[in-house]
Coordinates of N, CA, C and O in Angstrom, one line a residue:
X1 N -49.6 -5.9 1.4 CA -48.7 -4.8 1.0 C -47.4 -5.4 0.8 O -46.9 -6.2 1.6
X2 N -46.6 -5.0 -0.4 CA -45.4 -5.8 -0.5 C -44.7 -5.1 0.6 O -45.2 -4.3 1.5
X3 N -43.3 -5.6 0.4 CA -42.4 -4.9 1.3 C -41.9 -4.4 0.8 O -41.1 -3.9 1.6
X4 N -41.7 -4.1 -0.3 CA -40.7 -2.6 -1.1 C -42.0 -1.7 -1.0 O -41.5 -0.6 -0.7
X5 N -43.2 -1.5 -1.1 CA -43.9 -0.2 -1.2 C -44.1 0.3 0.9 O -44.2 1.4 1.3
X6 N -44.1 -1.3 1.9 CA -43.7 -0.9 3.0 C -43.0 -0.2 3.4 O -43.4 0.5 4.3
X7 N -41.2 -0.2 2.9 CA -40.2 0.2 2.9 C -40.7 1.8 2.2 O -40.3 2.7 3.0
X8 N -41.2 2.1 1.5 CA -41.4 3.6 0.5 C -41.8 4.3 1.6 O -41.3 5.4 1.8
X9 N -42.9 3.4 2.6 CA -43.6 4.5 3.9 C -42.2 5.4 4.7 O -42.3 6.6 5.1
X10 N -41.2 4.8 4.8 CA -40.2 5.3 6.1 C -38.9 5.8 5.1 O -37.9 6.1 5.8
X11 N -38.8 5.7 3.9 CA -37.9 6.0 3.0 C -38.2 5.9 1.7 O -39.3 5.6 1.3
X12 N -37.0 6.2 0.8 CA -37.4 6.2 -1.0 C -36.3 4.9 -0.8 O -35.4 4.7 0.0
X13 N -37.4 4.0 -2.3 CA -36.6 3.1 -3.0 C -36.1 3.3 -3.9 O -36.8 2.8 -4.8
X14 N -35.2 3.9 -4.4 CA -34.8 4.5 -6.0 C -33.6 3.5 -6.6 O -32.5 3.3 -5.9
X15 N -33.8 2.9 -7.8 CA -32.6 2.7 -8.3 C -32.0 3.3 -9.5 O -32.6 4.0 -10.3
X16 N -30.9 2.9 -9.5 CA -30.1 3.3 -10.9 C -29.0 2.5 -11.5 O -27.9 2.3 -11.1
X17 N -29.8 2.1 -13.0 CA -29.3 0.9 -13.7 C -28.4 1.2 -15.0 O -29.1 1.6 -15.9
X18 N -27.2 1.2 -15.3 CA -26.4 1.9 -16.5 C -25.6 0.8 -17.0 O -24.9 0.1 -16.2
X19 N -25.8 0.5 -18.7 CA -24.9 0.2 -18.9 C -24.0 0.5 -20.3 O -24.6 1.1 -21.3
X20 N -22.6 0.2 -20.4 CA -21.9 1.1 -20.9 C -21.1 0.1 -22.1 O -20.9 -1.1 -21.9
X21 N -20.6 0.7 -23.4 CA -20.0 0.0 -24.4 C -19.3 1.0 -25.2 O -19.6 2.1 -25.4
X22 N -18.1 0.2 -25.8 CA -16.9 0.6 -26.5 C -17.6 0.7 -27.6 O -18.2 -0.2 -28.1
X23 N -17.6 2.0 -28.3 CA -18.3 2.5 -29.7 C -17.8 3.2 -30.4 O -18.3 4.3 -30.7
X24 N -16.5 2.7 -30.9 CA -15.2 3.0 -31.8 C -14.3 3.5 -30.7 O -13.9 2.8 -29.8
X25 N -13.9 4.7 -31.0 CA -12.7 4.9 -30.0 C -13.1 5.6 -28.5 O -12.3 6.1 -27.7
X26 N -15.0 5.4 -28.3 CA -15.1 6.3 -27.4 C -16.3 5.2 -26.3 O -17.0 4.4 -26.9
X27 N -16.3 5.4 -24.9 CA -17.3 4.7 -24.5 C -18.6 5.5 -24.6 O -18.6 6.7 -24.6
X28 N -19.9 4.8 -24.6 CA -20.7 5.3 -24.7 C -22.3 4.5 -23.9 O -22.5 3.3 -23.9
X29 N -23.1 5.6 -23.3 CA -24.1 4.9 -22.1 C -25.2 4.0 -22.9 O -26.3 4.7 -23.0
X30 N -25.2 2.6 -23.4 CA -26.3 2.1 -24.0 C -27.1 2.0 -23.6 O -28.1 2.1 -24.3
X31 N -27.3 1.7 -21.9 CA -28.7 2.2 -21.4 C -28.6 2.6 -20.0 O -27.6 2.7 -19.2
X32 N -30.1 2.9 -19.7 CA -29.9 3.6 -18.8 C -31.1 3.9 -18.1 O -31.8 4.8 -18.5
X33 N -31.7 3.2 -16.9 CA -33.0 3.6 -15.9 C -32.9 4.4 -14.8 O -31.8 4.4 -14.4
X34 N -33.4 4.9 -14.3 CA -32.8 5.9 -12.9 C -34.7 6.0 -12.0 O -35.6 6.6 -12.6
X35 N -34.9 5.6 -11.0 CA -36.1 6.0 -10.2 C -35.6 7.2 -9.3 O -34.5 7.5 -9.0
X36 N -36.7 7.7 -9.0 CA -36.5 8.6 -7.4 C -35.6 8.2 -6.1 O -35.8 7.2 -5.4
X37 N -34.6 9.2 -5.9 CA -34.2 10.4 -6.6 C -32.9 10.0 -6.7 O -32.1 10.5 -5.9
X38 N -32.6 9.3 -7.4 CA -31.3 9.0 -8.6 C -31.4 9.8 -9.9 O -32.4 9.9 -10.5
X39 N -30.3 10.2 -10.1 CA -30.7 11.0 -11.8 C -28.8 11.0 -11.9 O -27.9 11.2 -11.1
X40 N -28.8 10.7 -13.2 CA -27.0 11.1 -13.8 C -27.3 12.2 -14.8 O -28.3 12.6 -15.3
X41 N -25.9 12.6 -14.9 CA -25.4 13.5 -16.1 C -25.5 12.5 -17.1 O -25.6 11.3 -16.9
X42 N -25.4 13.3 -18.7 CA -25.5 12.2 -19.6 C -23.9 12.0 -19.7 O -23.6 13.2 -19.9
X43 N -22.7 11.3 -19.6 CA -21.6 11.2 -19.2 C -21.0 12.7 -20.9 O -21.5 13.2 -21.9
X44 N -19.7 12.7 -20.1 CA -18.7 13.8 -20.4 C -17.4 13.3 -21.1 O -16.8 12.5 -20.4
X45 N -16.8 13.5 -22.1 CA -15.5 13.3 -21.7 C -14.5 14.7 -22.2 O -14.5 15.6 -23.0
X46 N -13.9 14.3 -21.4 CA -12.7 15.1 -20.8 C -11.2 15.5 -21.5 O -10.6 16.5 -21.3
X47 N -11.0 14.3 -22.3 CA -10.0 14.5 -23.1 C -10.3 13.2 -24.2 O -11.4 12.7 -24.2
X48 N -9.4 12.8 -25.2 CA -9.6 12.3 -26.8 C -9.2 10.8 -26.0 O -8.6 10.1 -26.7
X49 N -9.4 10.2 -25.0 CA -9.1 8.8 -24.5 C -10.5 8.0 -24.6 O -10.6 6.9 -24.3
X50 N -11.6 8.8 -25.1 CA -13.0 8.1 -25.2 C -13.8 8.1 -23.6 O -14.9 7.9 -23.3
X51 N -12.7 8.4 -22.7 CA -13.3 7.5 -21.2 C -14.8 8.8 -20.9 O -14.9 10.0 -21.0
X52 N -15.9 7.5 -20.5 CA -17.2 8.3 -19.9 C -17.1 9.0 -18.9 O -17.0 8.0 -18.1
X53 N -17.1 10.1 -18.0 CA -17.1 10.3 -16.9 C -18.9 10.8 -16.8 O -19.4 11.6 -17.5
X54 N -19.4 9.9 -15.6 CA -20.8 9.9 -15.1 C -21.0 10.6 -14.2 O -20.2 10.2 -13.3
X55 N -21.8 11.7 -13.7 CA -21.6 12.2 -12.5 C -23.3 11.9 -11.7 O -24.4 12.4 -12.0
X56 N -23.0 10.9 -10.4 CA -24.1 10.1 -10.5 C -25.1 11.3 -9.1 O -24.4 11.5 -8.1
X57 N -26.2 11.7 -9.2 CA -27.0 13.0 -8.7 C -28.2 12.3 -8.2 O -29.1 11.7 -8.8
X58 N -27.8 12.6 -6.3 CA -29.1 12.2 -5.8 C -29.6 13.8 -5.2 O -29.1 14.5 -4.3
X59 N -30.5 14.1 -5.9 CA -30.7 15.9 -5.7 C -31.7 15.9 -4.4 O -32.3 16.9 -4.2
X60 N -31.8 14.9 -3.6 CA -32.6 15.5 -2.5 C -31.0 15.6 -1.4 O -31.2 14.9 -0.4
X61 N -30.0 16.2 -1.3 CA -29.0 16.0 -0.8 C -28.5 14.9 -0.1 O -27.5 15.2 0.6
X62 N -28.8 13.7 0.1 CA -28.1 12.7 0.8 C -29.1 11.8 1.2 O -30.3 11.7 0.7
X63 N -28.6 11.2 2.2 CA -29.6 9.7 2.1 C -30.8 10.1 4.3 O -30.6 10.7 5.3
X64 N -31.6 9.5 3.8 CA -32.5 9.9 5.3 C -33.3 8.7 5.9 O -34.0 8.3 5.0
X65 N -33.4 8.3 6.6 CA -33.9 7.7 7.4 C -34.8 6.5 6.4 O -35.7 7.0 5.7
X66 N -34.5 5.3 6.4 CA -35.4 4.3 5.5 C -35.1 4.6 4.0 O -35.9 4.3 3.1
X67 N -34.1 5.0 3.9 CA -33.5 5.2 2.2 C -32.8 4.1 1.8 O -31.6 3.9 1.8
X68 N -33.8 3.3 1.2 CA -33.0 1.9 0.3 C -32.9 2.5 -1.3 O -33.8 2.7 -2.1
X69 N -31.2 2.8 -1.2 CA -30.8 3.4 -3.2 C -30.0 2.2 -3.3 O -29.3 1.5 -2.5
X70 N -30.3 2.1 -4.6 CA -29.1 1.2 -5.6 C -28.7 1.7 -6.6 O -29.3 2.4 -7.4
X71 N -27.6 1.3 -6.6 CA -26.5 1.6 -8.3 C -26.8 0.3 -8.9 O -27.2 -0.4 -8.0
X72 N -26.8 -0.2 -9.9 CA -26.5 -1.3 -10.6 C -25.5 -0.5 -11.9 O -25.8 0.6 -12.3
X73 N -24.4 -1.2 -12.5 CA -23.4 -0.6 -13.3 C -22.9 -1.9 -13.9 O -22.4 -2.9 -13.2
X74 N -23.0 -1.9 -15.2 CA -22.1 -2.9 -16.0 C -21.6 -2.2 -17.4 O -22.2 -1.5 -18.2
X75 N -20.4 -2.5 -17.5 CA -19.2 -2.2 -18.5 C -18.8 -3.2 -19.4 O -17.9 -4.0 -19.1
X76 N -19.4 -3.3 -20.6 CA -18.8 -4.3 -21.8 C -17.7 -4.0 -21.7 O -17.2 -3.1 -21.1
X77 N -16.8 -5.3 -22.8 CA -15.6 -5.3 -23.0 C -15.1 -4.2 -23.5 O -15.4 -3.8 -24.6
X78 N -14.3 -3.7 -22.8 CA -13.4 -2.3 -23.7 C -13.4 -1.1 -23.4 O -12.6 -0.2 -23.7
X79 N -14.8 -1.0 -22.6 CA -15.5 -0.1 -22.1 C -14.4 0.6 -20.7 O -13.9 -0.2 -19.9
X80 N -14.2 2.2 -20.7 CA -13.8 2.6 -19.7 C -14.5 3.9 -19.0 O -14.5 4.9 -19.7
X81 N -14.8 4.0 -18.1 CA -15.7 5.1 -17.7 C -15.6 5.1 -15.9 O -15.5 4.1 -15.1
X82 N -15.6 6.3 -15.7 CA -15.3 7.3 -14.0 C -16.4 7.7 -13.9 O -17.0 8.4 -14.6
X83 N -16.9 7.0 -12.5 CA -18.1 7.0 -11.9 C -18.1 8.1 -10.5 O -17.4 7.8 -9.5
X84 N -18.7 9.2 -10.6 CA -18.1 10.0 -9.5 C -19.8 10.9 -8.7 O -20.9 10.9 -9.3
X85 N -19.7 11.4 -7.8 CA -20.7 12.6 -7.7 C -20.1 14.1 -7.4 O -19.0 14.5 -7.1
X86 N -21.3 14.7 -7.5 CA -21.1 16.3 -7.4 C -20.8 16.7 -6.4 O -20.4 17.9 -6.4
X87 N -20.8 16.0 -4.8 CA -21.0 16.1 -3.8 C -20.7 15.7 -2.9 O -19.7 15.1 -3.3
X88 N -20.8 15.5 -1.4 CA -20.7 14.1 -0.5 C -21.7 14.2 -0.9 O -22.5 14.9 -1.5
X89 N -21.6 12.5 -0.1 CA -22.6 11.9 0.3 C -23.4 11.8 1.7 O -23.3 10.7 2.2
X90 N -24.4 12.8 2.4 CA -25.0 13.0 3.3 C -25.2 11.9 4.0 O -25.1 10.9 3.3
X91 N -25.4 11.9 5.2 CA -26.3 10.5 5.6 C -27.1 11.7 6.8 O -26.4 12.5 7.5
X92 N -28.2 11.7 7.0 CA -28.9 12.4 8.2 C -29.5 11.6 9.2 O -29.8 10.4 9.0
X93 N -29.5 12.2 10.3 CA -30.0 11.8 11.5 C -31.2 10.9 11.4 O -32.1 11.2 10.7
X94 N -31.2 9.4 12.2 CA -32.2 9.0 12.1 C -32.4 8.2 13.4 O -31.5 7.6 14.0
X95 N -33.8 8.4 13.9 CA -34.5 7.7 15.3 C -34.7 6.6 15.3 O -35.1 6.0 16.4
X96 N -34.4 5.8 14.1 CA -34.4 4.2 14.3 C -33.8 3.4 12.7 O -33.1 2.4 12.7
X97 N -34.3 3.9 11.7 CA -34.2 3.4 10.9 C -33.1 3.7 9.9 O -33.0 4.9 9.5
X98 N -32.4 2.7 9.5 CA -31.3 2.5 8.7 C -31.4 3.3 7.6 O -32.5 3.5 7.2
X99 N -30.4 3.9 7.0 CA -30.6 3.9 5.2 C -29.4 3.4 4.8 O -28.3 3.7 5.4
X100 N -29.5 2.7 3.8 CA -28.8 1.5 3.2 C -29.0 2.0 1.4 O -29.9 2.5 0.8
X101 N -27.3 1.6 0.9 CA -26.9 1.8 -0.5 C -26.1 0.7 -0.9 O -25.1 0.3 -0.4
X102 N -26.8 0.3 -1.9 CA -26.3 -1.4 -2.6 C -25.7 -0.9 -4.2 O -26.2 -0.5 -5.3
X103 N -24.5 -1.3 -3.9 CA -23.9 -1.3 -5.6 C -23.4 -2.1 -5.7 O -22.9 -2.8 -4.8
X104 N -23.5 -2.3 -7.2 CA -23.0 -3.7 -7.7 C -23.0 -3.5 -9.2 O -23.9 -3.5 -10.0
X105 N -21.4 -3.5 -9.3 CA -20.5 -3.2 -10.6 C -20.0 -4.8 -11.4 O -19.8 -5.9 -11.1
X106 N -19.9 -4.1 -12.4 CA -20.1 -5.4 -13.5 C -18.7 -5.2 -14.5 O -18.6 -4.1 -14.9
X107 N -17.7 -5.9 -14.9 CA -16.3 -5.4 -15.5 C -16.2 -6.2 -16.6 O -16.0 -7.4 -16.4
X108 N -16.2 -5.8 -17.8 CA -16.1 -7.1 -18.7 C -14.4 -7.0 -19.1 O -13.6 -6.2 -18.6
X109 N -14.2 -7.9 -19.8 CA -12.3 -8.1 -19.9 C -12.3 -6.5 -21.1 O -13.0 -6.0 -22.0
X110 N -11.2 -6.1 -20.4 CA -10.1 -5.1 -21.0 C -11.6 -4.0 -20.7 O -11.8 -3.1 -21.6
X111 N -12.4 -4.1 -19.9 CA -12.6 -2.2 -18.9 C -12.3 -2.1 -18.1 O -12.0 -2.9 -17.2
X112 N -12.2 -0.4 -18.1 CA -11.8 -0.2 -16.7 C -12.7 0.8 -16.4 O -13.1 1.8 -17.1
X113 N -13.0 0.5 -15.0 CA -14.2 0.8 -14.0 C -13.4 2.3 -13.1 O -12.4 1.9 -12.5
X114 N -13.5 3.2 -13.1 CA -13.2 4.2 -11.6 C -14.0 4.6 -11.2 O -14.9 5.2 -11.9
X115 N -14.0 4.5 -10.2 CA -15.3 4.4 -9.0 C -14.8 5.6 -7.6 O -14.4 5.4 -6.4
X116 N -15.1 7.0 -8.3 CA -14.7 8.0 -7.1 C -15.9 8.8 -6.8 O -16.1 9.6 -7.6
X117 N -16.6 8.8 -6.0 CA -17.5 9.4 -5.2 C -16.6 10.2 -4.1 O -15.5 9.9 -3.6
X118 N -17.4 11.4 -3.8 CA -16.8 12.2 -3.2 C -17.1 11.3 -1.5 O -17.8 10.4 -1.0
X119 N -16.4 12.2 -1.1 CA -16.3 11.5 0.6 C -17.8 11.8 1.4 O -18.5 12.8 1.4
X120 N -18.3 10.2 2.2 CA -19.9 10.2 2.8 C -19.3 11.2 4.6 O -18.3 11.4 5.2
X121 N -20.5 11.5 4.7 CA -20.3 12.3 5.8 C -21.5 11.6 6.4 O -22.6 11.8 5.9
X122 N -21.4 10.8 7.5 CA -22.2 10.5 8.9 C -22.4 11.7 9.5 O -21.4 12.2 9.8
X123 N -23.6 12.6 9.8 CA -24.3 13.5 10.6 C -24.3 13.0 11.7 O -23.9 11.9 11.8
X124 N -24.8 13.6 12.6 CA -25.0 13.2 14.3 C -26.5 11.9 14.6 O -27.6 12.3 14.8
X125 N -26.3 11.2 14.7 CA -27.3 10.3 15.0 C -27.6 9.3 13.4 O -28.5 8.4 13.1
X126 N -26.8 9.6 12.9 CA -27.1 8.7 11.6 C -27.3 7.5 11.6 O -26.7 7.2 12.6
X127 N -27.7 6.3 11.1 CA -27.2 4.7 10.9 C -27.4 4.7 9.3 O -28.5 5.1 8.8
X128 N -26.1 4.4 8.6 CA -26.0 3.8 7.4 C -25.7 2.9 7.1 O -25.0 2.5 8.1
X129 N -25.5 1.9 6.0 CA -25.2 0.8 5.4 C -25.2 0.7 4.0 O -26.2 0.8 3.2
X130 N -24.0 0.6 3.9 CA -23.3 0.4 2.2 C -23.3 -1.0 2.2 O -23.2 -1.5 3.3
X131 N -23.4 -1.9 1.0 CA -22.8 -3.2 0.3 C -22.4 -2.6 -0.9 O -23.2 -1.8 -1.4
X132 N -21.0 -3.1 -1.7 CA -20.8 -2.7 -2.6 C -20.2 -4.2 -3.4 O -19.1 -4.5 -2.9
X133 N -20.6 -5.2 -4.6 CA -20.4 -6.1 -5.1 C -19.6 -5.7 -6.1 O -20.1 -4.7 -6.7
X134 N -18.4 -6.2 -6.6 CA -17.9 -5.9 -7.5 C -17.2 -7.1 -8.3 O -16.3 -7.6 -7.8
X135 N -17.7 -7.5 -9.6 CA -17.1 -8.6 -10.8 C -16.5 -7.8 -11.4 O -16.9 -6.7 -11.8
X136 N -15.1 -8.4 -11.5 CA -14.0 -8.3 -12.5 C -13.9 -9.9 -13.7 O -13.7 -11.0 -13.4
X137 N -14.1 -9.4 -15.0 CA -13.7 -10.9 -15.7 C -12.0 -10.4 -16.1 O -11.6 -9.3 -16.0
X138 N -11.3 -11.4 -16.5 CA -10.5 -12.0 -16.8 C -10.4 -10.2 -17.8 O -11.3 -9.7 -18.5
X139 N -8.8 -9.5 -17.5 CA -8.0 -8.7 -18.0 C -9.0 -7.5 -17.5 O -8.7 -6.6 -18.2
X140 N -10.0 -7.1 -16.7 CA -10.8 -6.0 -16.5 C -9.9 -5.2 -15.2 O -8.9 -5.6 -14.7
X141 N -10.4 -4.1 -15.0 CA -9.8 -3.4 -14.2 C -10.9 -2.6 -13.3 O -11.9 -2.1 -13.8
X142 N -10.6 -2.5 -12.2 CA -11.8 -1.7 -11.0 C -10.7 -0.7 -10.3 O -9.6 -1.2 -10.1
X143 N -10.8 0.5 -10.0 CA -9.9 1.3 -9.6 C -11.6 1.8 -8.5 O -12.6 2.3 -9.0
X144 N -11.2 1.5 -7.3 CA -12.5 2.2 -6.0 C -11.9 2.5 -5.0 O -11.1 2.0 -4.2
X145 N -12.8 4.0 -5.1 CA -12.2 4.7 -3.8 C -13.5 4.4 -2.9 O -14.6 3.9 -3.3
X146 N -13.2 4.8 -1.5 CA -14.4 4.9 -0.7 C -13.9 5.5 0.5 O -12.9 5.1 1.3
X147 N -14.6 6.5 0.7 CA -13.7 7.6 2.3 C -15.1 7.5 3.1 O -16.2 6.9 2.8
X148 N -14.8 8.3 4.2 CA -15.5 8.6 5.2 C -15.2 9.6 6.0 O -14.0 9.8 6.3
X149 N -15.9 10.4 6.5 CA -15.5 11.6 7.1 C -15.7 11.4 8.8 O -15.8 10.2 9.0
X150 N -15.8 12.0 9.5 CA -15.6 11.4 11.0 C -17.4 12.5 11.4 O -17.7 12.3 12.6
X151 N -18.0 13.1 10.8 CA -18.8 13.8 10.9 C -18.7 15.1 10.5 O -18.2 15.5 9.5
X152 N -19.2 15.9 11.3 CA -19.5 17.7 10.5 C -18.5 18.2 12.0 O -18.9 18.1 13.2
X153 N -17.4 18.5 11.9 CA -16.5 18.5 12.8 C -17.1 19.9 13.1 O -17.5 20.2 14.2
X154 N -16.9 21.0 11.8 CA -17.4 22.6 12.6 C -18.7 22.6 13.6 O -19.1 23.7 14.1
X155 N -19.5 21.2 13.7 CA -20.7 22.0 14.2 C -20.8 20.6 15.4 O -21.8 19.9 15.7
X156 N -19.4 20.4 16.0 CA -19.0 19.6 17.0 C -20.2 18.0 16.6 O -21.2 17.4 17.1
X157 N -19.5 17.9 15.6 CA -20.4 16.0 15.7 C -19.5 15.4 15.3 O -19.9 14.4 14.7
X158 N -17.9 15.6 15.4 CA -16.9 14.2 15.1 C -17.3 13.1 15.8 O -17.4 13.1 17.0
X159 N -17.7 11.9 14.9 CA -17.8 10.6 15.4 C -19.4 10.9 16.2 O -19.8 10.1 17.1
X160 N -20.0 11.6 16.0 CA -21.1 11.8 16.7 C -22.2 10.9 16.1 O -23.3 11.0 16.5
X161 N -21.9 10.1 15.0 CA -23.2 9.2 14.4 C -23.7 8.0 15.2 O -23.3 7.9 16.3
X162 N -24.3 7.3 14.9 CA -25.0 6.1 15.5 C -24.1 5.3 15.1 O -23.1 5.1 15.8
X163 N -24.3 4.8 13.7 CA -23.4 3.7 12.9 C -23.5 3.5 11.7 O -24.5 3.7 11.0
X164 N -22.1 3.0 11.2 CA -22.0 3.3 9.8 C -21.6 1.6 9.9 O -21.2 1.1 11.0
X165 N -21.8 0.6 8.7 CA -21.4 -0.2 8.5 C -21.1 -0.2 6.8 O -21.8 0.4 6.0
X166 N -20.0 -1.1 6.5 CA -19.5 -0.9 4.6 C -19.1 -2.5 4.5 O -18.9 -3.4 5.4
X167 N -18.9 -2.6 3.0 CA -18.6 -3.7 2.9 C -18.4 -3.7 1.0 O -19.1 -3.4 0.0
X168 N -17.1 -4.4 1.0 CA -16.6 -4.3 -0.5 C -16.2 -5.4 -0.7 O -15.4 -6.1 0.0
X169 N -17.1 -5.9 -1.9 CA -16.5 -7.7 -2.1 C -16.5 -7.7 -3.7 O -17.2 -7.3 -4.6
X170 N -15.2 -8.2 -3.4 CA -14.6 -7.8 -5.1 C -14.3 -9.7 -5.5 O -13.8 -10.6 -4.9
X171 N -14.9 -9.6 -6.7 CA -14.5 -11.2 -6.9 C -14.3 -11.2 -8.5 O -15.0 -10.7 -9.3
X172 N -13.3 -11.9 -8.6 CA -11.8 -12.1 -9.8 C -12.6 -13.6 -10.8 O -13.2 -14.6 -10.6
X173 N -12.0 -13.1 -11.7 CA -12.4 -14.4 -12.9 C -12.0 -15.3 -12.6 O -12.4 -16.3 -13.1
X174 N -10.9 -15.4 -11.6 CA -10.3 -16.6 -11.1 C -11.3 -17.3 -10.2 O -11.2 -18.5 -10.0
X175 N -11.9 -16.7 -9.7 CA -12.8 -17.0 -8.5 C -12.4 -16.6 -7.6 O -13.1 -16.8 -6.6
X176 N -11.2 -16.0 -7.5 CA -11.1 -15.4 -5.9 C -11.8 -14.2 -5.5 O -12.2 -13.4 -6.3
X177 N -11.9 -14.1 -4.4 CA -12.4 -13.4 -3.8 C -12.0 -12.5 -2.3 O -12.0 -13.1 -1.2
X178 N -11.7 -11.0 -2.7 CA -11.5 -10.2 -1.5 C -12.4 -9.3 -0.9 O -13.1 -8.4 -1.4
X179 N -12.2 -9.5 0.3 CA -14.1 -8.7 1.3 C -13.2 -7.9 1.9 O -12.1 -8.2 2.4
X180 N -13.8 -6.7 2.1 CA -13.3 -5.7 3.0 C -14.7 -5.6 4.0 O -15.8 -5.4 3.4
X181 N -14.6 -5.6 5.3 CA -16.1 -4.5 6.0 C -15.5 -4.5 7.3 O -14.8 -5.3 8.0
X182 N -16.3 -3.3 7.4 CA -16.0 -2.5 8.7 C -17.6 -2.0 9.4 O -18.6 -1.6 8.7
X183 N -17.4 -2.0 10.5 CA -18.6 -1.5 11.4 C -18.3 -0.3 12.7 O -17.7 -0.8 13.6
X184 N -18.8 1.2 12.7 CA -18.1 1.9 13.6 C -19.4 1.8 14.1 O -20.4 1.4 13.5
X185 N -19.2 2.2 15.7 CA -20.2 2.6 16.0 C -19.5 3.6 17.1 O -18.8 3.1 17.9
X186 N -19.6 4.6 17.2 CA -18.5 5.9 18.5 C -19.8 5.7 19.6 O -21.0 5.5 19.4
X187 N -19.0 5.8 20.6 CA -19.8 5.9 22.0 C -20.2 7.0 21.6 O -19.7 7.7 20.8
X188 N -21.4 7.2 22.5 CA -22.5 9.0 21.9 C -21.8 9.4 23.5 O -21.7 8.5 24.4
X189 N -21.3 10.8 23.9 CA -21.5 11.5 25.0 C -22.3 12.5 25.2 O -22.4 13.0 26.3

């Protein structure tokens, strides 16, 4: 038995693969794969600036116990497009097993990437794990947000999760490279 259809037993593997190009004065999604349960809008825009806005839709509401999702995202040159969802981002209670979300953005020179997802909410007993990779080439631009909420405060679970761990590594045409990560874990009372 591999270990990705192992992994299917205690969670979904779903990915979602997009990529994007400057097509006269407007960006536009040249392609595009999505597995269970990832699904996007076909992007929108907003005003005469061309920019895509994606609104990226995991419809079973959030992530559960053994949920390995991926984003994969790359932006030809020129290309600008706002990557966002409809929603938070759930994480639900889990008795042992992680769920984990891997992105990894791609920037070619002169795009620009925004990267706003609404804010993840840790539930009471949750364990999650974000990686998020991010290539910038030479004149590209990444504009990323990433929040967290302390839990479902009205229904007394501030900080009431297991553990959340994140991690943002952004690396420059120059070759440099900046890591952000953080690991909470709140004492449970």
């Amino acid at each position: 038995q591999s270990n990705q259809s192992a992994m299917a037993d205690v969670g979904r593997v779903g990915s979602l693969d997009l990529r994007y190009r400057r097509d006269g004065s407007r960006t536009i999604l040249a392609t595009s794969r999505c597995s269970t349960p990832w699904h996007f809008f076909p992007p929108a825009y907003l005003d005469d600036s061309g920019c895509a806005v994606t609104s990226l839709v995991n419809p079973s509401g959030g992530f559960v116990a053994g949920d390995h999702l991926s984003i994969h995202a790359e932006l030809d040159e020129g290309a600008h497009v706002v990557m966002t969802t409809p929603s938070a981002n759930r994480v639900y209670r889990s008795l042992g097993e992680e769920s984990r979300q891997s992105v990894t953005l791609s920037v070619a020179p002169g795009a620009v990437l925004e990267w706003f997802p609404e804010v993840t909410i840790p539930f009471a007993g949750s364990r999650f794990v974000q990686t998020m990779a991010v290539t910038l080439a030479k004149g590209a631009t990444a504009l990323i947000w990433d929040s967290l909420a302390s839990g479902r405060v009205a229904r007394g679970e501030r900080w009431g999760f297991t553990s959340l761990c994140n991690e943002i590594d952004l690396t420059l045409a120059s070759g440099g490279r900046r890591l952000e990560r953080y690991q909470v874990r709140p004492e449970q009372q």
